[in-house]
Short mmCIF file of C-alpha atoms and ligand atoms in Angstrom, two decimals:
data_model
loop_
_atom_site.label_atom_id
_atom_site.label_comp_id
_atom_site.label_asym_id
_atom_site.label_seq_id
_atom_site.Cartn_x
_atom_site.Cartn_y
_atom_site.Cartn_z
CA MET A 888 80.01 24.42 71.90
CA VAL A 889 83.66 24.60 70.85
CA HIS A 890 84.56 27.56 73.00
CA HIS A 891 82.84 26.38 76.17
CA SER A 892 85.08 26.22 79.17
CA LEU A 893 86.64 23.02 80.46
CA ILE A 894 84.66 23.47 83.64
CA ASP A 895 81.35 23.59 81.69
CA TRP A 896 82.31 20.43 79.84
CA GLN A 897 83.23 18.75 83.10
CA GLU A 898 79.83 19.62 84.55
CA GLY A 899 78.12 18.25 81.42
CA LEU A 900 80.12 15.03 81.66
CA SER A 901 79.37 14.64 85.37
CA SER A 902 75.65 15.21 84.92
CA GLY A 903 75.51 12.84 81.95
CA ASP A 904 74.38 15.57 79.51
CA LEU A 905 77.61 15.17 77.55
CA SER A 906 79.81 12.22 76.71
CA SER A 907 83.53 12.18 76.18
CA LEU A 908 82.98 10.44 72.85
CA PHE A 909 80.77 13.30 71.65
CA LEU A 910 83.24 15.95 72.80
CA SER A 911 86.29 14.17 71.42
CA MET A 912 84.61 13.60 68.06
CA GLY A 913 83.68 17.29 67.95
CA CYS A 914 87.31 18.26 68.61
CA LEU A 915 88.66 15.87 65.98
CA ASP A 916 86.15 17.12 63.40
CA ARG A 917 87.09 20.71 64.11
CA ILE A 918 90.79 19.92 63.78
CA GLU A 919 90.16 18.19 60.45
CA ALA A 920 88.12 21.15 59.18
CA LEU A 921 90.34 24.04 60.27
CA ASP A 922 93.84 22.71 60.75
CA PRO A 923 94.93 22.24 57.15
CA HIS A 924 95.14 26.03 57.17
CA LEU A 925 96.40 26.70 60.73
CA LYS A 926 98.88 23.78 60.93
CA ALA A 927 98.67 23.51 64.70
CA THR A 928 98.61 19.71 64.84
CA ILE A 929 100.83 17.08 63.27
CA TYR A 930 99.56 13.73 64.42
CA LEU A 931 96.02 12.45 64.88
CA ASN A 932 94.94 8.90 65.61
CA ARG A 933 91.17 9.10 65.59
CA ALA A 934 90.61 5.46 66.46
CA ARG A 935 92.95 5.54 69.45
CA SER A 936 91.56 8.84 70.78
CA LEU A 937 87.98 7.60 70.47
CA ALA A 938 88.85 4.33 72.24
CA ILE A 939 90.24 6.36 75.17
CA ALA A 940 87.11 8.55 75.14
CA LYS A 941 84.93 5.42 75.32
CA SER A 942 86.82 4.11 78.31
CA SER A 943 86.48 7.50 80.04
CA ASP A 944 82.73 7.34 79.38
CA ASP A 945 82.69 3.88 81.00
CA ARG A 946 84.43 5.30 84.06
CA LEU A 947 81.89 8.16 84.21
CA ARG A 948 79.01 5.68 83.97
CA THR A 949 80.33 3.78 86.98
CA GLY A 950 80.17 7.00 88.99
CA GLN A 951 83.82 8.05 88.85
CA ARG A 952 84.42 11.81 88.77
CA GLY A 953 87.53 13.90 88.26
CA PRO A 954 88.62 17.25 86.86
CA MET A 955 89.99 15.79 83.61
CA LEU A 956 87.87 12.65 83.24
CA GLY A 957 86.70 12.62 79.60
CA ILE A 958 88.28 15.96 78.64
CA PRO A 959 90.01 16.23 75.21
CA VAL A 960 93.59 17.54 75.33
CA VAL A 961 96.41 18.32 72.89
CA LEU A 962 100.07 17.45 73.58
CA LYS A 963 103.16 19.21 72.26
CA ASP A 964 105.19 16.88 70.10
CA ASN A 965 108.21 16.82 72.41
CA LEU A 966 106.17 14.93 75.03
CA ASN A 967 106.38 11.19 74.69
CA TRP A 968 103.10 9.32 74.43
CA ASP A 969 103.73 5.63 73.98
CA GLY A 970 102.97 4.26 70.57
CA THR A 971 102.84 7.65 68.83
CA ALA A 972 105.37 9.57 66.79
CA THR A 973 107.32 12.12 68.83
CA SER A 974 108.97 14.23 66.16
CA GLN A 975 109.90 17.45 68.00
CA GLY A 976 109.15 19.22 64.73
CA SER A 977 112.42 17.89 63.31
CA LYS A 978 113.42 15.88 60.30
CA ILE A 979 115.97 13.97 62.38
CA SER A 980 113.26 12.41 64.57
CA LYS A 981 110.27 12.64 62.22
CA ASN A 982 109.65 8.89 62.30
CA TYR A 983 110.58 8.23 65.93
CA CYS A 984 107.90 6.30 67.79
CA SER A 985 107.78 6.63 71.59
CA PRO A 986 108.15 3.36 73.51
CA TYR A 987 106.87 4.99 76.74
CA SER A 988 104.92 8.01 78.02
CA ALA A 989 106.15 11.12 79.81
CA THR A 990 105.03 11.25 83.45
CA VAL A 991 102.77 14.24 82.78
CA VAL A 992 101.14 12.42 79.86
CA ARG A 993 100.71 9.26 81.92
CA ARG A 994 99.10 11.25 84.74
CA LEU A 995 96.70 12.96 82.32
CA LEU A 996 95.75 9.59 80.83
CA GLU A 997 95.23 8.06 84.27
CA ALA A 998 92.98 11.01 85.11
CA GLY A 999 90.88 10.12 82.04
CA ALA A 1000 91.94 12.92 79.67
CA VAL A 1001 91.69 12.12 75.97
CA PRO A 1002 94.65 13.20 73.79
CA VAL A 1003 93.18 14.16 70.41
CA ALA A 1004 96.36 15.39 68.71
CA LYS A 1005 100.07 16.01 68.99
CA ALA A 1006 100.92 19.65 68.36
CA ASN A 1007 103.27 21.31 65.92
CA MET A 1008 106.24 23.18 67.42
CA ASP A 1009 109.50 24.93 66.61
CA GLU A 1010 112.15 22.29 66.03
CA PHE A 1011 113.30 20.89 69.40
CA ALA A 1012 111.49 23.85 71.07
CA MET A 1013 114.05 26.33 69.75
CA GLY A 1014 112.24 29.38 68.50
CA SER A 1015 109.83 32.15 69.37
CA SER A 1016 107.52 32.17 66.39
CA GLY A 1017 106.31 28.72 65.31
CA GLU A 1018 108.12 29.07 61.98
CA HIS A 1019 110.90 26.51 62.53
CA SER A 1020 109.15 23.18 62.05
CA VAL A 1021 109.68 20.55 59.40
CA PHE A 1022 105.86 20.30 59.28
CA GLY A 1023 105.43 23.92 58.21
CA VAL A 1024 104.59 27.27 59.78
CA THR A 1025 101.74 27.43 62.31
CA ARG A 1026 99.41 30.40 61.77
CA ASN A 1027 97.90 32.78 64.29
CA PRO A 1028 94.10 32.28 64.32
CA TRP A 1029 93.60 36.01 65.00
CA ASP A 1030 95.41 36.87 61.78
CA PRO A 1031 96.80 34.06 59.63
CA SER A 1032 99.43 36.35 58.11
CA ARG A 1033 101.04 36.55 61.57
CA VAL A 1034 102.99 34.11 63.73
CA PRO A 1035 101.30 32.50 66.75
CA GLY A 1036 104.53 32.71 68.77
CA GLY A 1037 106.63 29.73 69.77
CA SER A 1038 107.93 27.32 70.45
CA SER A 1039 104.67 25.73 71.71
CA SER A 1040 102.89 27.20 68.68
CA GLY A 1041 100.57 24.26 68.02
CA SER A 1042 99.50 23.70 71.65
CA ILE A 1043 98.55 27.35 72.04
CA VAL A 1044 96.75 27.61 68.70
CA ALA A 1045 94.89 24.39 69.48
CA VAL A 1046 93.37 26.01 72.58
CA ALA A 1047 92.80 29.41 70.92
CA ALA A 1048 91.06 27.81 67.94
CA GLY A 1049 88.88 25.54 70.08
CA PHE A 1050 90.51 22.23 69.11
CA ALA A 1051 90.62 21.28 72.81
CA PRO A 1052 90.08 23.17 76.06
CA PHE A 1053 93.45 22.13 77.51
CA ALA A 1054 96.91 21.54 76.08
CA LEU A 1055 100.45 20.93 77.20
CA GLY A 1056 103.41 22.85 75.89
CA THR A 1057 106.89 23.25 77.27
CA ASP A 1058 108.60 26.44 78.40
CA THR A 1059 112.36 26.91 78.55
CA GLY A 1060 112.58 30.66 78.03
CA GLY A 1061 109.00 31.65 77.26
CA SER A 1062 107.62 29.01 74.93
CA VAL A 1063 104.14 28.85 76.40
CA ARG A 1064 103.98 32.43 77.68
CA LEU A 1065 104.85 34.25 74.46
CA PRO A 1066 102.43 32.38 72.18
CA ALA A 1067 99.72 32.60 74.87
CA ALA A 1068 100.06 36.41 74.73
CA PHE A 1069 99.95 36.42 70.91
CA CYS A 1070 96.84 34.20 70.79
CA ASN A 1071 94.83 35.30 73.86
CA VAL A 1072 95.06 32.24 76.07
CA THR A 1073 96.33 31.57 79.60
CA ALA A 1074 99.56 29.61 80.12
CA LEU A 1075 101.64 28.73 83.15
CA ARG A 1076 105.33 28.10 83.49
CA PRO A 1077 105.40 26.35 86.88
CA THR A 1078 108.18 26.66 89.45
CA TYR A 1079 111.10 24.58 88.16
CA GLY A 1080 110.53 21.04 89.41
CA VAL A 1081 106.78 21.20 89.97
CA LEU A 1082 105.97 19.20 86.83
CA SER A 1083 108.05 16.16 86.06
CA ARG A 1084 110.37 16.45 83.07
CA PHE A 1085 110.59 12.68 82.67
CA GLY A 1086 109.75 11.82 79.07
CA ILE A 1087 109.98 15.30 77.59
CA THR A 1088 112.74 15.78 75.05
CA SER A 1089 115.42 17.83 76.77
CA MET A 1090 116.38 21.12 75.21
CA ALA A 1091 118.14 23.00 78.05
CA SER A 1092 117.64 20.81 81.10
CA SER A 1093 118.20 23.44 83.80
CA LEU A 1094 115.47 25.60 82.23
CA ASP A 1095 112.91 23.20 80.67
CA GLN A 1096 109.46 22.96 82.26
CA VAL A 1097 106.14 21.55 81.08
CA GLY A 1098 103.61 24.36 80.57
CA PRO A 1099 99.83 23.83 80.89
CA VAL A 1100 97.62 25.94 78.60
CA ALA A 1101 93.88 26.73 78.73
CA ARG A 1102 91.62 29.67 78.05
CA SER A 1103 91.24 30.64 81.71
CA ALA A 1104 93.23 30.22 84.91
CA GLN A 1105 90.38 28.15 86.32
CA ASP A 1106 90.45 25.66 83.43
CA LEU A 1107 94.21 25.56 83.52
CA ALA A 1108 94.21 24.73 87.23
CA MET A 1109 91.97 21.71 86.65
CA GLY A 1110 94.43 20.13 84.23
CA PHE A 1111 97.42 21.15 86.34
CA SER A 1112 95.87 19.53 89.43
CA VAL A 1113 96.15 16.00 88.02
CA MET A 1114 99.81 16.32 87.02
CA THR A 1115 101.55 17.70 90.14
CA GLY A 1116 103.27 15.57 92.76
CA ARG A 1117 106.78 14.27 93.11
CA ASP A 1118 108.02 11.88 90.46
CA PRO A 1119 110.79 9.45 91.41
CA LEU A 1120 111.77 9.36 87.72
CA ASP A 1121 112.82 13.03 87.79
CA SER A 1122 115.29 13.82 90.55
CA THR A 1123 114.52 17.56 90.29
CA SER A 1124 110.79 17.11 90.86
CA LEU A 1125 109.09 18.76 93.83
CA ASP A 1126 105.79 18.67 95.68
CA LEU A 1127 103.62 21.76 95.23
CA HIS A 1128 102.14 23.16 98.44
CA GLY A 1129 98.47 24.05 98.14
CA SER A 1130 97.95 21.89 95.07
CA GLU A 1131 94.73 20.50 96.62
CA ARG A 1132 93.20 23.94 95.94
CA LEU A 1133 93.71 23.59 92.18
CA ALA A 1134 90.77 21.43 91.14
CA ASN A 1135 88.33 23.89 92.70
CA LEU A 1136 90.11 27.15 92.18
CA THR A 1137 88.61 30.11 94.03
CA PRO A 1138 89.42 33.73 93.16
CA GLY A 1139 92.34 35.16 95.13
CA ASN A 1140 92.01 38.41 97.03
CA LEU A 1141 93.14 41.35 94.89
CA LYS A 1142 92.44 43.82 97.68
CA GLY A 1143 95.77 44.73 99.24
CA LEU A 1144 97.72 42.54 96.83
CA ARG A 1145 101.13 44.15 96.40
CA ILE A 1146 102.11 44.01 92.74
CA GLY A 1147 105.65 45.05 91.82
CA LEU A 1148 106.16 46.87 88.51
CA PRO A 1149 109.84 46.58 87.59
CA LYS A 1150 110.90 49.78 85.86
CA GLU A 1151 113.31 47.91 83.55
CA TYR A 1152 110.33 46.14 81.94
CA PHE A 1153 108.38 49.27 81.15
CA GLU A 1154 111.15 51.32 79.55
CA ASP A 1155 111.47 52.29 75.87
CA GLY A 1156 110.97 49.67 73.23
CA ILE A 1157 107.42 48.67 74.11
CA ASP A 1158 104.91 49.44 71.37
CA PRO A 1159 102.69 52.35 72.46
CA GLU A 1160 99.53 50.30 71.77
CA VAL A 1161 100.80 47.46 73.98
CA ARG A 1162 101.67 49.97 76.69
CA LEU A 1163 98.16 51.42 76.51
CA VAL A 1164 96.51 48.02 76.98
CA LEU A 1165 98.76 47.16 79.92
CA GLY A 1166 98.03 50.55 81.49
CA THR A 1167 94.29 49.85 81.34
CA ALA A 1168 94.78 46.38 82.87
CA LEU A 1169 96.84 47.89 85.69
CA GLN A 1170 94.13 50.46 86.38
CA ARG A 1171 91.63 47.62 86.58
CA LEU A 1172 93.79 45.79 89.12
CA ALA A 1173 94.18 48.99 91.12
CA SER A 1174 90.42 49.58 91.07
CA GLU A 1175 90.01 46.10 92.59
CA GLY A 1176 92.23 47.20 95.47
CA ALA A 1177 95.65 45.98 94.34
CA GLU A 1178 98.58 48.16 95.33
CA LEU A 1179 100.98 48.94 92.48
CA VAL A 1180 104.55 49.30 93.73
CA ASP A 1181 107.52 50.51 91.66
CA VAL A 1182 110.43 48.10 91.95
CA SER A 1183 113.73 47.54 90.18
CA LEU A 1184 115.37 44.39 88.80
CA PRO A 1185 118.63 45.92 87.58
CA TYR A 1186 120.32 42.73 86.34
CA THR A 1187 117.51 42.20 83.83
CA ARG A 1188 119.67 43.94 81.24
CA TYR A 1189 121.95 40.91 81.15
CA ALA A 1190 119.12 38.39 80.86
CA ILE A 1191 119.08 37.73 77.12
CA GLU A 1192 122.85 37.19 76.90
CA THR A 1193 122.82 35.01 80.00
CA TYR A 1194 119.93 32.93 78.72
CA TYR A 1195 121.40 32.38 75.26
CA VAL A 1196 124.78 31.29 76.66
CA ILE A 1197 123.28 28.82 79.15
CA CYS A 1198 120.57 27.62 76.78
CA THR A 1199 122.87 27.00 73.80
CA SER A 1200 125.49 25.32 76.00
CA GLU A 1201 122.92 22.86 77.31
CA VAL A 1202 121.44 22.43 73.83
CA SER A 1203 124.81 21.49 72.34
CA SER A 1204 125.15 18.77 74.95
CA ASN A 1205 121.55 17.48 74.77
CA MET A 1206 121.49 17.31 70.98
CA SER A 1207 124.53 15.02 70.86
CA ARG A 1208 122.25 12.00 71.32
CA PHE A 1209 120.86 12.56 67.82
CA ASP A 1210 123.78 10.97 66.03
CA GLY A 1211 122.15 8.40 63.74
CA VAL A 1212 123.25 5.50 65.97
CA ARG A 1213 120.34 4.72 68.27
CA PHE A 1214 117.26 6.38 66.82
CA GLY A 1215 115.92 8.71 64.20
CA LEU A 1216 117.33 9.54 60.80
CA ARG A 1217 120.55 7.83 59.66
CA LYS A 1218 122.58 8.76 56.57
CA GLU A 1219 125.05 6.04 55.65
CA SER A 1220 128.66 6.94 54.93
CA SER A 1221 131.98 5.08 54.69
CA SER A 1222 133.07 6.04 58.23
CA LEU A 1223 131.35 6.42 61.61
CA HIS A 1224 132.28 10.09 61.75
CA GLY A 1225 130.98 10.59 58.21
CA MET A 1226 127.69 8.89 59.09
CA MET A 1227 127.20 11.13 62.13
CA SER A 1228 128.03 14.34 60.36
CA CYS A 1229 125.89 13.53 57.28
CA THR A 1230 122.97 12.57 59.56
CA ARG A 1231 123.18 15.77 61.59
CA GLU A 1232 123.78 17.94 58.51
CA GLU A 1233 120.65 16.54 56.85
CA GLY A 1234 118.49 16.10 59.95
CA PHE A 1235 118.79 19.39 61.86
CA GLY A 1236 117.38 22.73 60.73
CA THR A 1237 119.31 26.02 60.70
CA GLU A 1238 118.29 27.27 64.15
CA VAL A 1239 119.23 24.00 65.86
CA LYS A 1240 122.61 23.96 64.10
CA ARG A 1241 123.21 27.59 65.08
CA ARG A 1242 122.63 26.75 68.75
CA ILE A 1243 124.79 23.62 68.70
CA LEU A 1244 127.66 25.68 67.27
CA LEU A 1245 127.18 28.57 69.69
CA GLY A 1246 126.90 26.23 72.67
CA ALA A 1247 129.91 24.13 71.70
CA PHE A 1248 131.88 27.37 71.38
CA CYS A 1249 130.78 28.64 74.83
CA LEU A 1250 131.78 25.34 76.45
CA SER A 1251 135.10 24.94 74.68
CA LYS A 1252 138.46 25.19 76.41
CA GLY A 1253 139.55 28.78 76.73
CA TYR A 1254 136.02 30.17 76.41
CA TYR A 1255 134.23 28.25 79.16
CA GLU A 1256 135.30 30.67 81.91
CA ALA A 1257 134.62 33.73 79.78
CA TYR A 1258 131.14 32.70 78.69
CA TYR A 1259 129.50 29.74 80.43
CA ALA A 1260 130.96 30.27 83.92
CA LYS A 1261 130.21 33.99 83.72
CA ALA A 1262 126.64 33.34 82.63
CA LEU A 1263 126.13 31.06 85.66
CA LYS A 1264 127.22 33.94 87.92
CA ALA A 1265 124.88 36.36 86.16
CA ARG A 1266 122.07 33.83 86.63
CA THR A 1267 122.62 33.91 90.39
CA LEU A 1268 122.52 37.73 90.39
CA LEU A 1269 119.28 37.72 88.38
CA ALA A 1270 117.70 35.34 90.89
CA GLN A 1271 118.90 37.52 93.80
CA ASP A 1272 117.23 40.55 92.19
CA PHE A 1273 113.89 38.74 92.51
CA GLU A 1274 114.59 37.50 96.05
CA ARG A 1275 115.09 41.09 97.13
CA VAL A 1276 111.94 42.35 95.40
CA PHE A 1277 109.78 39.56 96.85
CA ARG A 1278 110.56 40.89 100.34
CA GLU A 1279 108.47 43.93 99.38
CA VAL A 1280 105.77 42.61 97.05
CA ASP A 1281 103.59 39.51 96.57
CA CYS A 1282 104.15 39.23 92.84
CA VAL A 1283 105.67 41.08 89.91
CA LEU A 1284 103.79 42.10 86.78
CA THR A 1285 105.43 42.69 83.39
CA PRO A 1286 104.53 42.68 79.71
CA VAL A 1287 104.97 39.27 78.03
CA SER A 1288 106.20 40.81 74.79
CA PRO A 1289 107.02 44.35 73.65
CA THR A 1290 104.83 43.89 70.56
CA VAL A 1291 101.74 42.07 69.35
CA ALA A 1292 102.19 39.03 67.07
CA PHE A 1293 104.50 39.92 64.18
CA LYS A 1294 104.13 39.02 60.51
CA ILE A 1295 105.28 35.61 59.29
CA GLY A 1296 108.80 35.97 57.91
CA ALA A 1297 109.48 39.32 59.63
CA LYS A 1298 112.28 37.99 61.86
CA THR A 1299 113.43 34.76 60.24
CA GLN A 1300 116.48 36.35 58.59
CA ASP A 1301 117.55 38.10 61.79
CA PRO A 1302 118.11 35.65 64.67
CA LEU A 1303 119.03 38.43 67.10
CA SER A 1304 115.71 40.23 66.67
CA MET A 1305 113.96 36.85 67.08
CA TYR A 1306 115.88 36.27 70.35
CA MET A 1307 114.83 39.73 71.57
CA ALA A 1308 111.17 38.63 71.43
CA ASP A 1309 111.96 36.73 74.66
CA ILE A 1310 113.29 39.73 76.51
CA PHE A 1311 110.58 39.66 79.20
CA THR A 1312 110.20 35.90 79.56
CA VAL A 1313 113.74 34.55 79.96
CA THR A 1314 114.48 36.22 83.32
CA PRO A 1315 111.97 34.31 85.49
CA SER A 1316 113.05 31.11 83.68
CA LEU A 1317 116.65 31.71 84.73
CA ALA A 1318 115.47 32.41 88.30
CA ALA A 1319 113.36 29.17 88.28
CA LEU A 1320 110.23 31.14 89.26
CA PRO A 1321 106.59 30.38 88.44
CA CYS A 1322 105.01 32.76 85.94
CA LEU A 1323 101.71 33.03 84.21
CA SER A 1324 100.78 34.67 80.92
CA ILE A 1325 97.21 35.99 80.91
CA PRO A 1326 95.13 37.92 78.39
CA ALA A 1327 95.27 41.65 79.20
CA GLY A 1328 93.23 43.15 76.35
CA PHE A 1329 93.50 44.03 72.67
CA ALA A 1330 95.71 46.51 70.84
CA THR A 1331 95.09 48.30 67.58
CA VAL A 1332 97.75 47.71 64.94
CA PRO A 1333 99.04 50.84 63.16
CA ASP A 1334 100.09 49.02 59.95
CA ASP A 1335 96.76 47.21 59.80
CA PRO A 1336 93.88 49.63 60.43
CA GLY A 1337 90.78 48.07 61.93
CA LYS A 1338 92.67 45.06 63.28
CA ARG A 1339 92.84 44.35 67.01
CA LEU A 1340 95.31 41.80 68.32
CA PRO A 1341 95.72 40.23 71.77
CA VAL A 1342 98.16 41.50 74.38
CA GLY A 1343 99.30 39.44 77.37
CA MET A 1344 100.64 40.26 80.80
CA GLN A 1345 103.03 38.18 82.87
CA LEU A 1346 102.56 37.57 86.59
CA ILE A 1347 105.71 36.29 88.29
CA GLY A 1348 105.68 34.91 91.85
CA PRO A 1349 108.16 33.60 94.42
CA PRO A 1350 109.12 29.90 94.30
CA LEU A 1351 106.12 27.55 94.71
CA SER A 1352 103.54 30.35 94.54
CA ASP A 1353 101.98 28.68 91.46
CA VAL A 1354 98.57 28.17 93.08
CA LYS A 1355 98.40 31.75 94.32
CA LEU A 1356 99.29 33.10 90.87
CA LEU A 1357 96.40 31.13 89.42
CA GLU A 1358 94.06 32.37 92.15
CA TRP A 1359 94.98 36.01 91.48
CA ALA A 1360 94.61 35.49 87.73
CA HIS A 1361 91.23 33.87 88.33
CA ALA A 1362 90.16 36.92 90.34
CA PHE A 1363 91.23 39.19 87.45
CA GLN A 1364 89.36 37.00 84.97
CA GLN A 1365 86.21 37.24 87.11
CA VAL A 1366 86.09 41.00 86.51
CA THR A 1367 87.35 41.09 82.89
CA ASP A 1368 86.33 39.25 79.74
CA HIS A 1369 89.46 39.45 77.56
CA HIS A 1370 90.11 35.71 77.98
CA LEU A 1371 86.60 34.95 76.68
CA GLN A 1372 87.19 36.61 73.30
CA THR A 1373 87.70 34.12 70.51
CA PRO A 1374 89.43 34.47 67.13
CA PRO A 1375 87.45 35.07 63.93
CA LEU A 1376 87.44 31.54 62.54
CA GLU A 1377 84.72 30.44 60.14
CA SER A 1378 83.09 27.83 62.40
N1 LIG B 2881 112.16 31.37 72.39
C1 LIG B 2881 113.07 30.83 73.35
C2 LIG B 2881 114.19 30.11 72.67
O1 LIG B 2881 114.14 29.97 71.48
C3 LIG B 2881 112.35 29.95 74.30
C4 LIG B 2881 112.15 28.59 73.78
C5 LIG B 2881 111.46 27.72 74.76
O2 LIG B 2881 110.99 28.20 75.79
N2 LIG B 2881 111.42 26.44 74.46
O3 LIG B 2881 115.10 29.66 73.32
#
C-alpha cells in the first residue's frame, strides 16, 4: 500500500475504492511509526490533516475529480502554510507561526491535496546533507548511518520512505536534486519563475525555486500540474507552455533524442561505481534510440565559486530580517544593537553565520567589484555556455553527484568539501534552467561490502522545457525499474 504510486491512489480515489481519510491516516501512522528514527518530519497536526482529508472525500463524493484531490503531501518547512509553524529548521524561527500560505501551498490545498507533515531541512535551506537542522539530523532510509542529502532532506526522505507520494522541497543550488539522487526519488527544479516563490522563505532570491518531489516523473507531473500558472504576487513568475500535458503525462520519444554529455562533468573525481551506473543508464538510453553527443561547457569550472559568491551575498541580505524586532527569537539587551546581535548570535547556526559573513564581505565596499560583480559576469558566461550547446542538442545529461550518499559527519568539519557536493547542480541553477534528478541505478560501496546505494542522473533542458524533461524521464522510467525500488524499512 505505502509504496503505491500517486496515480494508483488517484484511480482508487476516483473509483471510490479508496478514501482520502484512509490514505491520510495510513501516512500519518507510518510517519509516527518510522520517523522517530529517520527525523524527516518536524510538525504534524493529525486533526487538521484529517479534517482536510474529510473535505476532499466530500468533494470526491459530489463527483469532483482532479490529479491531487485527496492525495497526502509533505511540505518543506520553509513553505508557509497558514496556522502552522514555519521554522526553516532554525532556532531563530522555531516558534514562528505562518499567518498566510505560500501560493504553491494554497494551490495544492485548493486542488484537494492533504498536507500530512512539514518536513525537516537544513537551516534556512543552507546545506547539502540534512545535518544542519535544530531538529536533528535526517537519516537516509537506504542506510541510516548516511546522510539523505540536503537541504530538502525531510521532503525527499518522506517520499522515499513512503510517508506520502508527493512532497515539496526548494532548490537553490541543488537542494531537491542532490537528496533525490541519494534516496532514489525523482525531483524537479523548474525553470526559474515557473513556480511562484510567494510565501517561501527567501534564501538567495535570484536562485530559489520550489521543487516538486515524487517517486516517478509521472507522479511528479500530477502534483506539478496544479501549481503552475502566473502568480501576481511574484513578479518573476511565468506561465509554463505545455503545462496542460502534465496531468496526463505521456512518455516522450527517446528515438532520435539528442542528449549532450558535457565532458567537464564526466572528468576525474567521479567515483568509479557511480560512473559505472551512469554508463549503463546511458547505454539504455542509446538502445532506445537516443543519440549521445559529446559537448563542452567550459565555464563550468567557475561554477562553485560563482554560486557561493552570489548565494552568500543574497543570503546576507535576506537574513537581515531576522533581527529580533518583528518575529522569531528575541534576546533582550540594554541597547537595540545589543539585542540584535545577541538574538542573531543565539538564533543562527554555524553554517548560516558563515554565509552571512562571507556574503557581507563580498558585498562590502572595495570588494564588491572584485567578487560580486565578477560573479555576475561569470554567471552570464555560464548561461551562454548552455545557450550554445542547446543549439546542437535537446537536453544535457550529467551526474547529480560524484559520489553516493556519504556517512553522517563525514563533511561537517570541512565546509569546502560539503560545498563541492553541489558541483554538478549549481550550474543549471545559475543559468535558470529546468533540471530533473532521476534514479539511474544502484552502485556497490567499496567500504561497505554487500551494500548497494542509489545513484541519480540529471537531465537539464532549455528554458521552459520542463514538460518535455518530464516526458523524456517518463519514457526512461517505462523501460527501467530503478525508481520502483524501495529502501529496506521494517514496514
Ligand atoms: N547545497 C547548496 C547550498 O548549500 C544548495 C542549497 C539549496 O539548494 N537550498 O547552497
